[in-house]
C-alpha cells in the first residue's frame, strides 16, 4: 500500500521537485497536527482559517525575502553571513534618513555591502563564509558606533508602515512585496542568461568560466542582490515593528539557510528551485507558530526544529559518496 | 648536519606561512599589550588573560578538525553550552563525584560530536547544514538542563583552575602546598594556560601523527584520492567530529568552572561558533580543508582576544571596538588572500 502511494506520488517527480512535494506534505502534517491539538484543547480549529494563514504569510514574508537572496548566493556555492547586520543596517538607515528617501537609502546600503562582499569573494577569492562574517562584524561595528548601542529613537516612515503593515482587501502589503520579489527572481533564474550562469557557476565554476560566463560579475551581482534583499527585509521589518533595533537581523540568517536547504537547494550550489525556498520558508514559519500555540518551551522547539531539518534532509538531501 | 636542520626549519616555516605569521603577529601585539598595561608582565594579568582565552581556544581547536575535512561545524558553540549546563549540575559536590562528573561531561561532549559525525557520514548530509540542525538540538537539550541560568560549581575547583599553578598546588595539596623551592619559578604560571598546553599535547599532537589524523588531512585535500588510497574515510570523519565534540566539551567544562554556573544562552553560543571560525582562519587553516592545524587555531584565538585586550589598555572608545574587531578580521583574511595576485593561470583559482 505504502509502495503504491510512493509510486504514484513522489517517485514520479523529478529530482528537484521531490523535495518541494515532500516539504509541502509536511506543511499539511504540521497544520493537521496543530489542528488536532487545538480541537482537543480549545475545541476550535483556527489553523485553517484564512486570517491565521494570512498572518503567518505576513510574518513569513520577511524571512522569505531574506531567503530569496540567500538562495541566489547558495546557488553559486557561496554563503552570506553578513545578512543579519545588513538587514539591521537597512532598517536603521531607513528610519534615520526618514522621509521619501528612506527606502532608497536603505537599498543603497544593501548595494554597498553586497558590492564589498562580491569584490572580496570574486576578486580576492576569500571563502565567502569568512569574508561575509567579517563584513557582518564591520556592519555591526558601524551600527553600534552610529547608534551608541541603543535602539534608535527614529520611527519608521508612513511609506514603510504602508508597505509592511497595512492591508488591501485584507491582505498585508508585505505579502505583495514578497510575491513581487518572487516573481522577479523566478523570471531571472529561469529566463535570463544571468540566471542560467548562476546555476552554471554553482555546478562547476571552472567550466562556467571556460564557457565564457563572466563568473566574477555574476558572483558580485548575486551578492548585491542578496544584500539588497536583506536590507529590503530590514525596511519591511522596521515598518512592521514601527522602529529599528539592535540585533533585529540575528534571528534570520540560520532559518533562511535552513529554508533554502529544506526547499531542496543543494548547499553546495548548482541545483534547486525557487518554489522550494518559498515552501521551506512557510514550513519554518508554520512550525514555529504551531509549536508556540502548543506552548512548547524554547528547549523543545529547538530540538524539534533541528530534528525536522535533519529528517527532511535524510529523505532527500543526501549527497553521494566520493569514490573516485 | 646543522645546515640540513636549518633549511629544514626554513622549509617548515615556508610550508606553514599562515601559522608563522599568526605566531609572529601574536607575539608582537601581546608584547605591546604588556608594555602598555600598568601591571604588565605580571602573573596576575597572565592569569586573567588565560582564563578569558581558554574556552574560545578550545572551540577553535574543535572547529579546526572538521574544517581540515573541508567541512564546518556550526554546532561547536551549542556543544560547549550543553556541556556547560551539564557541568553546572554534575560538578557541584566534592570528592570523587566531581571526577566522575568531569568524565561524564567529557563523554557528553564527545558523544555530541560523534552524533554529528554519524549524521554526516551515514546520513551523507553536508557538515555545515547537518551541524546547523544538530546544534539546534543540543541547544534545546541545554535549555532543558538550564531553562534559566544557574547552578553551582565546587568552589575549590573554581579557585584551583582559574588561578596560577601556585594556587592550584595549594588547593590540591601537592608540592608542599605549592611552597616547594623548586616549584617557585613556575608558581605564577596560569593553570588554564598549562591545561591548554596539556590538552594540545595529549590530544592534538598524537592525533595529527596517527593514521586517522593523516586520513583527516587527506580527506580535506582530495576525498576521492583518499578513498582510492584505501583510507578509512568513514572512520576518519567520525573521529574528526568526535574529537571536535571532545574539545568543545572541554571548553564547556572550563566555562562552567570559570563562571560557576550554567547558562544556555543561544546568542552567546552562536557568537562563540562564529568566533571559532574566525580563529581557525586567522590561525592559518584553509576553509577548503587539508592544510593547517589546531595549534595555529589557538594562536588565531590569541590574536582575536589580544586585540580586544588592547582596546582596554589603549582606552579606545568602547563603541568603536566592534568596528575595529571586524576591520582586523577583514584585513587579516584579505592579506592572506593577496597571494592570488601572483597566480598566472586563472584556472588555478577554481577549486
XYZ file of C-alpha atoms in Angstrom:
675
model
C 0.000 0.000 0.000
C 2.712 2.422 1.011
C 4.672 1.390 -2.047
C 1.659 2.202 -4.204
C 1.323 5.668 -2.706
C 5.013 6.256 -3.166
C 4.849 5.104 -6.758
C 2.020 7.434 -7.597
C 3.237 10.438 -5.749
C 6.875 11.107 -5.064
C 8.908 8.812 -7.249
C 7.482 10.175 -10.482
C 8.685 13.650 -9.637
C 11.993 14.959 -10.887
C 14.920 15.265 -8.524
C 14.251 18.966 -7.996
C 10.505 18.613 -7.463
C 10.583 15.804 -4.930
C 11.832 17.947 -2.007
C 9.158 20.527 -2.722
C 6.386 17.915 -2.719
C 7.662 16.322 0.483
C 8.088 19.679 2.246
C 4.597 20.752 1.149
C 3.187 17.482 2.507
C 4.978 18.123 5.757
C 3.383 21.569 5.988
C -0.018 19.857 5.828
C 1.101 17.434 8.530
C 2.089 20.360 10.755
C -1.260 22.071 10.207
C -3.232 18.887 10.854
C -1.241 18.045 13.982
C -1.750 21.588 15.237
C -5.467 21.412 14.498
C -5.842 18.122 16.361
C -4.195 19.827 19.329
C -6.381 22.939 19.203
C -9.568 20.860 18.708
C -8.648 18.771 21.701
C -7.601 21.714 23.851
C -9.866 24.608 22.843
C -12.473 22.902 20.653
C -11.749 25.121 17.670
C -9.663 24.843 14.523
C -8.135 28.258 13.901
C -5.128 26.967 11.931
C -7.044 26.562 8.674
C -8.752 29.944 8.941
C -7.685 32.481 6.297
C -6.881 35.081 8.987
C -4.328 32.804 10.612
C -2.747 31.706 7.343
C -2.508 35.261 6.018
C -0.928 36.366 9.271
C 1.659 33.581 9.011
C 2.410 34.583 5.420
C 2.965 38.150 6.583
C 5.457 37.005 9.208
C 6.970 34.690 6.629
C 7.419 37.444 4.067
C 10.398 38.919 5.953
C 12.127 35.556 6.158
C 11.035 34.797 2.599
C 12.714 37.898 1.178
C 15.926 37.161 3.092
C 15.837 33.519 1.988
C 15.316 34.544 -1.655
C 18.586 36.462 -1.607
C 20.327 33.749 0.362
C 19.248 31.210 -2.249
C 20.991 33.107 -5.047
C 24.239 33.090 -3.096
C 23.903 29.422 -2.114
C 23.227 28.527 -5.771
C 26.698 29.789 -6.708
C 28.041 27.643 -3.840
C 28.757 30.583 -1.564
C 27.058 31.779 1.587
C 26.268 35.205 3.020
C 26.651 35.513 6.777
C 26.533 39.322 6.626
C 22.743 39.199 6.315
C 21.913 39.939 9.996
C 23.584 43.318 10.177
C 22.869 44.210 6.569
C 19.219 43.796 7.487
C 19.647 45.859 10.647
C 21.686 48.490 8.798
C 18.986 48.779 6.145
C 16.341 49.250 8.811
C 18.382 51.741 10.824
C 19.331 53.752 7.763
C 15.739 53.881 6.603
C 14.435 55.131 9.931
C 17.350 57.560 10.375
C 17.053 59.100 6.898
C 13.284 59.211 7.023
C 11.029 60.961 4.541
C 10.767 59.815 0.963
C 14.448 58.873 0.745
C 14.169 56.244 3.469
C 13.666 53.264 1.174
C 16.257 54.229 -1.498
C 18.847 54.976 1.195
C 18.357 51.548 2.768
C 18.659 49.835 -0.598
C 21.869 51.760 -1.301
C 23.274 50.409 1.969
C 22.441 46.906 0.749
C 24.037 47.693 -2.602
C 27.272 48.825 -0.957
C 27.504 45.837 1.394
C 26.793 43.455 -1.451
C 29.461 45.067 -3.603
C 32.070 44.701 -0.867
C 31.063 41.064 -0.312
C 31.144 40.351 -4.008
C 34.530 42.000 -4.550
C 36.087 40.068 -1.665
C 34.693 36.753 -2.826
C 35.071 37.186 -6.593
C 38.391 39.024 -6.833
C 40.266 38.183 -3.629
C 38.700 34.704 -3.690
C 38.371 34.675 0.092
C 35.922 31.947 1.186
C 32.571 33.708 1.492
C 31.983 32.054 4.860
C 34.750 34.083 6.491
C 34.641 37.231 4.364
C 30.942 37.874 4.907
C 31.442 37.071 8.578
C 33.998 39.896 8.708
C 31.693 42.238 6.805
C 28.928 41.383 9.254
C 31.210 42.347 12.153
C 32.107 45.617 10.419
C 28.454 46.460 9.772
C 27.643 45.681 13.394
C 30.523 47.919 14.451
C 29.316 50.743 12.221
C 25.772 50.472 13.525
C 26.857 50.301 17.172
C 29.117 53.330 16.668
C 26.304 55.154 14.887
C 23.513 54.417 17.335
C 25.528 54.207 20.550
C 24.403 50.616 21.034
C 20.796 51.536 21.779
C 17.700 51.111 19.694
C 17.499 54.250 17.531
C 14.787 56.678 18.546
C 13.784 57.345 14.957
C 10.465 55.934 13.756
C 9.510 54.150 10.571
C 8.062 56.437 7.898
C 4.459 56.257 6.743
C 5.546 54.618 3.490
C 7.373 51.889 5.401
C 4.306 51.352 7.565
C 2.221 51.228 4.397
C 4.241 48.553 2.598
C 4.888 46.417 5.687
C 1.877 46.503 7.955
C -1.169 47.911 6.177
C -3.580 45.801 4.205
C -5.524 45.906 0.980
C -8.555 43.597 0.757
C -7.393 42.033 3.990
C -4.015 41.044 2.605
C -0.933 42.713 4.123
C 1.221 44.566 1.630
C 4.345 42.748 2.817
C 2.986 39.639 1.102
C 2.691 41.563 -2.165
C 6.315 42.661 -1.809
C 7.373 39.062 -1.244
C 5.279 37.999 -4.237
C 6.860 40.658 -6.457
C 10.359 39.666 -5.355
C 9.499 36.030 -6.002
C 8.137 36.636 -9.498
C 11.154 38.716 -10.477
C 13.509 36.094 -9.097
C 11.810 33.195 -10.877
C 11.891 35.058 -14.191
C 15.538 35.908 -13.590
C 16.553 32.361 -12.678
C 14.625 30.625 -15.438
C 14.511 33.038 -18.325
C 17.679 35.105 -18.309
C 21.261 34.191 -19.139
C 22.219 35.617 -15.750
C 20.033 33.009 -14.070
C 21.495 30.181 -16.086
C 25.001 31.490 -15.320
C 24.216 31.237 -11.605
C 23.379 27.548 -11.945
C 26.422 27.008 -14.187
C 28.806 28.577 -11.669
C 27.297 26.537 -8.859
C 27.800 23.309 -10.768
C 31.381 23.868 -11.893
C 32.906 27.297 -11.750
C 35.895 26.413 -13.903
C 33.643 25.006 -16.627
C 31.408 28.089 -16.473
C 34.472 30.319 -16.775
C 35.803 28.396 -19.757
C 32.400 28.597 -21.451
C 32.591 32.355 -21.322
C 30.414 33.079 -18.317
C 31.635 36.298 -16.655
C 31.948 34.467 -13.335
C 33.249 37.428 -11.346
C 30.475 39.754 -12.477
C 27.775 37.159 -11.839
C 29.179 36.463 -8.367
C 29.196 40.152 -7.482
C 25.652 40.672 -8.746
C 24.422 37.651 -6.780
C 25.926 39.064 -3.582
C 24.497 42.514 -4.334
C 21.018 41.065 -4.839
C 21.308 39.113 -1.584
C 22.321 42.205 0.403
C 19.724 44.451 -1.239
C 17.009 41.922 -0.431
C 18.282 41.709 3.150
C 18.099 45.482 3.537
C 14.633 45.461 1.946
C 13.580 42.887 4.519
C 15.049 45.199 7.160
C 12.951 48.111 5.907
C 9.827 45.947 5.973
C 10.602 44.629 9.428
C 11.190 48.158 10.720
C 7.907 49.208 9.143
C 6.122 46.253 10.724
C 7.506 46.921 14.208
C 7.495 50.735 13.682
C 11.203 51.067 14.513
C 14.649 49.567 14.044
C 16.504 47.871 16.895
C 19.862 46.257 17.638
C 20.212 42.658 16.550
C 16.935 42.655 14.636
C 18.502 40.530 11.892
C 20.143 37.923 14.094
C 17.152 35.610 14.015
C 17.040 35.499 10.219
C 20.293 34.110 8.866
C 20.213 30.494 10.017
C 16.465 29.999 9.380
C 16.995 31.475 5.900
C 19.745 28.959 5.151
C 17.578 26.188 6.588
C 14.590 27.263 4.482
C 16.669 27.262 1.301
C 18.080 23.812 2.035
C 14.738 22.317 3.135
C 13.362 23.524 -0.194
C 15.749 21.190 -1.956
C 18.502 23.602 -2.966
C 21.876 21.897 -2.749
C 24.017 23.630 -0.128
C 26.975 23.092 -2.469
C 25.190 25.077 -5.145
C 24.106 24.440 -8.701
C 20.669 22.957 -8.181
C 17.372 23.870 -6.614
C 14.077 25.533 -7.472
C 12.858 28.834 -6.130
C 9.449 27.384 -5.272
C 11.236 25.090 -2.840
C 12.616 28.067 -0.933
C 9.098 29.512 -0.592
C 7.812 26.174 0.697
C 10.789 25.948 3.071
C 10.045 29.403 4.474
C 6.383 28.576 5.018
C 7.346 25.302 6.683
C 9.681 27.006 9.155
C 7.249 29.811 9.967
C 4.331 27.412 10.482
C 6.432 25.022 12.542
C 7.440 27.879 14.842
C 3.899 29.153 15.098
C 2.274 25.779 15.769
C 4.869 24.925 18.400
C 4.188 28.199 20.164
C 0.440 27.552 20.009
C 1.165 24.206 21.662
C 3.008 26.187 24.364
C 6.126 24.182 23.697
C 9.025 25.582 25.755
C 12.015 27.007 23.894
C 14.026 23.852 24.629
C 11.537 21.575 22.913
C 11.179 23.955 19.994
C 14.916 23.961 19.317
C 15.050 20.169 19.420
C 12.078 19.681 17.114
C 13.394 22.353 14.765
C 16.749 20.577 14.490
C 15.212 17.134 14.122
C 12.865 18.336 11.372
C 15.769 19.735 9.342
C 17.782 16.537 9.746
C 14.910 14.223 8.914
C 13.848 16.247 5.856
C 17.417 16.139 4.568
C 17.756 12.444 5.313
C 14.817 11.897 2.994
C 16.070 13.894 0.032
C 19.209 15.869 0.802
C 21.688 13.024 0.887
C 24.907 13.513 -1.005
C 26.845 10.883 -2.861
C 29.890 9.059 -1.605
C 33.155 10.232 -3.095
C 34.585 7.145 -4.690
C 36.995 8.432 -7.260
C 74.018 18.246 9.647
C 73.238 21.597 11.131
C 72.867 23.046 7.629
C 70.185 20.492 6.791
C 68.417 21.253 10.018
C 68.437 24.946 9.282
C 66.981 24.555 5.798
C 64.529 22.098 7.266
C 63.302 24.785 9.639
C 63.145 27.301 6.775
C 61.100 24.864 4.732
C 58.744 24.219 7.614
C 58.202 27.942 8.104
C 57.519 28.432 4.407
C 55.135 25.486 4.353
C 53.253 26.921 7.328
C 53.268 30.541 6.291
C 49.837 31.351 7.743
C 50.749 29.773 11.067
C 54.122 31.544 11.242
C 52.561 34.931 10.543
C 49.908 34.268 13.192
C 52.526 33.439 15.837
C 54.642 36.466 14.940
C 51.633 38.786 14.991
C 50.520 37.462 18.351
C 53.959 37.876 19.937
C 54.247 41.486 18.765
C 50.736 42.528 19.764
C 50.898 40.773 23.109
C 54.267 42.351 23.906
C 52.813 45.793 23.166
C 49.865 44.984 25.399
C 52.097 44.146 28.363
C 54.192 47.252 27.747
C 51.112 49.450 27.851
C 49.416 47.636 30.737
C 50.064 49.260 34.157
C 50.565 45.782 35.656
C 52.229 44.382 32.554
C 54.417 41.248 32.632
C 52.783 40.082 35.881
C 51.306 36.723 36.744
C 48.022 38.397 37.605
C 47.473 39.770 34.091
C 48.593 36.494 32.563
C 46.100 34.540 34.674
C 43.250 36.837 33.745
C 44.089 36.644 30.031
C 44.443 32.849 30.069
C 41.053 32.425 31.704
C 39.427 34.651 29.118
C 41.092 32.820 26.242
C 40.684 29.185 27.265
C 37.116 28.356 26.202
C 37.389 30.051 22.820
C 40.781 28.405 22.228
C 39.181 25.013 22.862
C 36.348 25.845 20.476
C 38.860 26.966 17.859
C 40.638 23.622 18.195
C 37.266 21.911 17.952
C 36.385 23.831 14.795
C 39.766 23.065 13.215
C 39.195 19.328 12.862
C 36.016 19.457 10.719
C 37.494 22.371 8.761
C 40.503 20.198 7.914
C 37.990 17.741 6.411
C 36.720 20.533 4.214
C 33.568 20.842 6.310
C 32.404 23.167 9.012
C 30.897 22.547 12.435
C 28.200 25.073 13.297
C 27.355 23.183 16.497
C 30.578 23.731 18.495
C 29.063 26.643 20.425
C 25.964 24.582 21.183
C 28.008 21.581 22.346
C 30.021 23.884 24.592
C 26.816 25.338 26.045
C 25.303 21.881 26.512
C 28.345 20.627 28.423
C 28.457 23.904 30.365
C 24.882 23.310 31.545
C 25.577 19.646 32.265
C 28.689 20.539 34.281
C 26.689 23.032 36.346
C 24.632 20.049 37.555
C 27.408 17.498 37.950
C 30.320 19.462 39.406
C 28.555 20.774 42.487
C 29.646 18.219 45.072
C 33.082 17.305 46.327
C 35.499 14.393 46.122
C 35.173 11.581 43.601
C 31.742 12.698 42.363
C 33.455 15.681 40.752
C 35.886 13.374 38.985
C 33.026 11.278 37.636
C 31.214 14.469 36.709
C 34.134 15.681 34.623
C 34.416 12.307 32.896
C 30.671 12.346 32.208
C 30.947 15.861 30.754
C 33.863 14.884 28.513
C 31.894 11.862 27.391
C 28.824 14.012 26.665
C 30.884 16.368 24.522
C 32.490 13.527 22.596
C 29.117 11.848 22.178
C 27.594 15.032 20.736
C 30.488 15.198 18.291
C 30.084 11.522 17.440
C 26.399 12.070 16.670
C 27.406 14.917 14.333
C 29.825 12.533 12.678
C 27.132 9.879 12.262
C 24.727 12.349 10.649
C 27.472 13.475 8.274
C 28.881 10.025 7.466
C 25.811 7.777 7.443
C 23.209 10.441 6.660
C 25.523 11.869 3.980
C 24.337 15.390 4.769
C 26.733 18.287 4.253
C 28.509 19.072 7.556
C 27.527 22.750 7.613
C 23.816 22.044 7.393
C 23.909 18.841 9.469
C 25.591 20.664 12.362
C 23.243 23.629 11.957
C 20.443 21.177 12.757
C 22.189 19.156 15.464
C 23.323 22.457 17.003
C 19.658 23.398 17.460
C 19.023 20.022 19.105
C 21.969 20.433 21.520
C 20.831 23.945 22.319
C 17.403 22.549 23.132
C 18.932 19.925 25.433
C 20.983 22.637 27.138
C 17.805 24.656 27.682
C 16.165 21.616 29.221
C 19.056 21.308 31.655
C 19.124 25.046 32.459
C 15.931 26.862 31.456
C 17.295 29.821 33.409
C 20.966 30.484 34.211
C 22.049 28.949 37.482
C 23.761 26.044 39.164
C 26.913 25.926 41.145
C 30.424 24.545 40.838
C 32.655 23.177 43.579
C 34.470 26.278 44.823
C 37.837 24.570 45.227
C 37.860 23.563 41.584
C 36.847 27.047 40.549
C 39.705 28.514 42.580
C 42.265 25.921 41.511
C 41.540 26.073 37.779
C 41.168 29.798 37.295
C 44.322 30.944 39.098
C 48.051 30.346 38.942
C 49.789 26.987 39.400
C 50.787 28.009 42.927
C 47.143 28.306 43.964
C 46.379 25.029 42.188
C 49.088 23.243 44.163
C 47.885 24.818 47.391
C 44.283 23.778 46.824
C 45.150 20.242 45.773
C 47.817 19.982 48.462
C 50.808 18.918 46.372
C 54.416 20.206 46.287
C 54.262 21.201 49.997
C 51.105 23.223 49.262
C 52.919 24.940 46.428
C 55.664 26.244 48.700
C 58.413 23.891 47.486
C 61.515 25.820 46.465
C 61.894 24.212 43.040
C 58.253 24.973 42.342
C 58.540 28.738 42.852
C 59.766 29.680 39.338
C 56.621 28.221 37.744
C 54.175 29.010 40.554
C 52.976 32.113 38.744
C 52.063 30.320 35.513
C 48.280 30.321 34.923
C 46.643 26.924 35.390
C 44.407 27.489 32.362
C 47.451 28.047 30.162
C 49.076 24.835 31.403
C 45.828 22.966 30.855
C 45.602 24.323 27.320
C 49.128 23.160 26.536
C 48.485 19.750 28.097
C 45.269 19.255 26.113
C 47.041 20.224 22.910
C 49.973 17.902 23.603
C 47.923 14.960 24.816
C 45.162 15.015 22.201
C 46.080 17.005 19.137
C 49.727 16.110 18.635
C 49.230 12.320 18.747
C 46.077 12.642 16.646
C 47.886 14.559 13.957
C 50.617 11.951 13.759
C 48.232 8.989 13.717
C 46.882 7.335 10.587
C 43.428 8.677 11.459
C 44.808 12.203 11.668
C 46.558 11.835 8.332
C 43.316 10.488 6.906
C 41.526 13.672 8.002
C 44.090 15.779 6.157
C 43.863 13.509 3.117
C 40.054 13.733 3.015
C 40.316 17.515 3.119
C 42.820 17.576 0.256
C 41.011 15.156 -2.022
C 38.343 12.826 -0.714
C 38.255 10.718 -3.839
C 42.023 10.195 -3.808
C 41.902 9.316 -0.092
C 39.240 6.720 -0.821
C 41.241 5.245 -3.702
C 44.292 5.005 -1.429
C 42.332 2.686 0.802
C 41.986 5.077 3.719
C 39.090 4.639 6.117
C 37.007 7.653 5.116
C 34.063 6.990 7.413
C 36.333 6.351 10.384
C 38.347 9.498 9.742
C 35.249 11.655 9.583
C 33.719 10.096 12.687
C 36.987 10.573 14.578
C 37.248 14.183 13.423
C 33.765 15.128 14.612
C 34.138 13.178 17.852
C 37.393 14.978 18.603
C 35.678 18.281 17.809
C 32.926 17.416 20.281
C 35.503 16.473 22.916
C 37.349 19.781 22.517
C 34.082 21.720 22.647
C 33.184 19.737 25.765
C 36.448 20.699 27.487
C 35.674 24.319 26.613
C 32.225 23.887 28.141
C 33.581 22.375 31.370
C 36.019 25.239 31.772
C 33.324 27.773 31.080
C 31.166 26.231 33.816
C 34.108 26.197 36.240
C 35.013 29.773 35.375
C 31.530 31.248 35.670
C 30.500 28.819 38.412
C 27.144 28.377 36.689
C 25.416 27.039 33.613
C 23.802 29.361 31.092
C 22.018 28.209 27.931
C 22.398 31.463 26.031
C 21.571 30.985 22.338
C 23.141 34.245 21.037
C 26.299 33.561 23.046
C 26.620 30.058 21.591
C 26.240 31.481 18.089
C 28.823 34.178 18.734
C 31.301 31.588 20.031
C 30.781 29.420 16.954
C 31.435 32.331 14.602
C 34.497 33.429 16.604
C 35.828 29.887 16.396
C 35.630 30.021 12.585
C 37.444 33.363 12.599
C 40.131 31.926 14.910
C 40.668 28.948 12.637
C 41.098 31.136 9.569
C 43.400 33.634 11.275
C 45.438 30.677 12.548
C 46.298 29.704 9.007
C 43.927 26.793 8.368
C 42.290 26.803 4.946
C 38.484 26.645 4.929
C 38.837 24.445 1.845
C 40.415 21.785 4.023
C 43.621 19.820 4.026
C 46.071 22.390 5.397
C 46.565 23.925 8.806
C 46.245 22.660 12.334
C 44.779 23.140 15.772
C 47.896 24.791 17.225
C 47.521 27.542 14.629
C 43.903 27.979 15.652
C 44.986 28.507 19.263
C 47.167 31.356 18.074
C 44.258 32.610 15.962
C 42.183 32.801 19.148
C 45.044 34.501 20.985
C 45.250 37.175 18.276
C 41.495 37.788 18.315
C 41.466 38.062 22.100
C 44.661 40.104 22.432
C 43.228 42.674 20.060
C 40.277 43.147 22.366
C 42.623 43.232 25.404
C 44.465 46.055 23.697
C 41.256 48.045 23.378
C 41.139 48.093 27.160
C 44.656 49.314 27.816
C 44.792 51.758 24.916
C 41.484 53.252 26.010
C 39.688 53.114 22.683
C 36.042 54.192 22.882
C 34.016 51.028 23.629
C 31.551 51.924 20.895
C 34.281 51.669 18.281
C 35.545 48.264 19.423
C 33.192 46.046 17.377
C 34.097 48.068 14.291
C 37.827 47.575 14.872
C 37.371 43.869 15.500
C 35.566 43.492 12.197
C 38.146 45.527 10.309
C 41.007 43.497 11.803
C 39.312 40.262 10.767
C 38.713 41.546 7.227
C 42.278 42.857 6.963
C 43.703 39.543 8.192
C 41.822 37.428 5.660
C 42.410 39.928 2.842
C 46.172 39.956 3.458
C 46.137 36.185 3.436
C 44.431 36.267 0.057
C 46.940 38.558 -1.638
C 48.928 35.561 -2.864
C 46.296 35.042 -5.558
C 47.626 38.145 -7.299
C 50.651 36.062 -8.247
C 48.561 33.323 -9.835
C 49.235 33.323 -13.576
C 46.681 30.769 -14.688
C 43.092 31.786 -13.904
C 42.033 28.148 -13.770
C 44.182 27.562 -10.706
C 41.778 29.785 -8.796
C 38.885 27.360 -9.150
C 38.991 24.529 -6.738
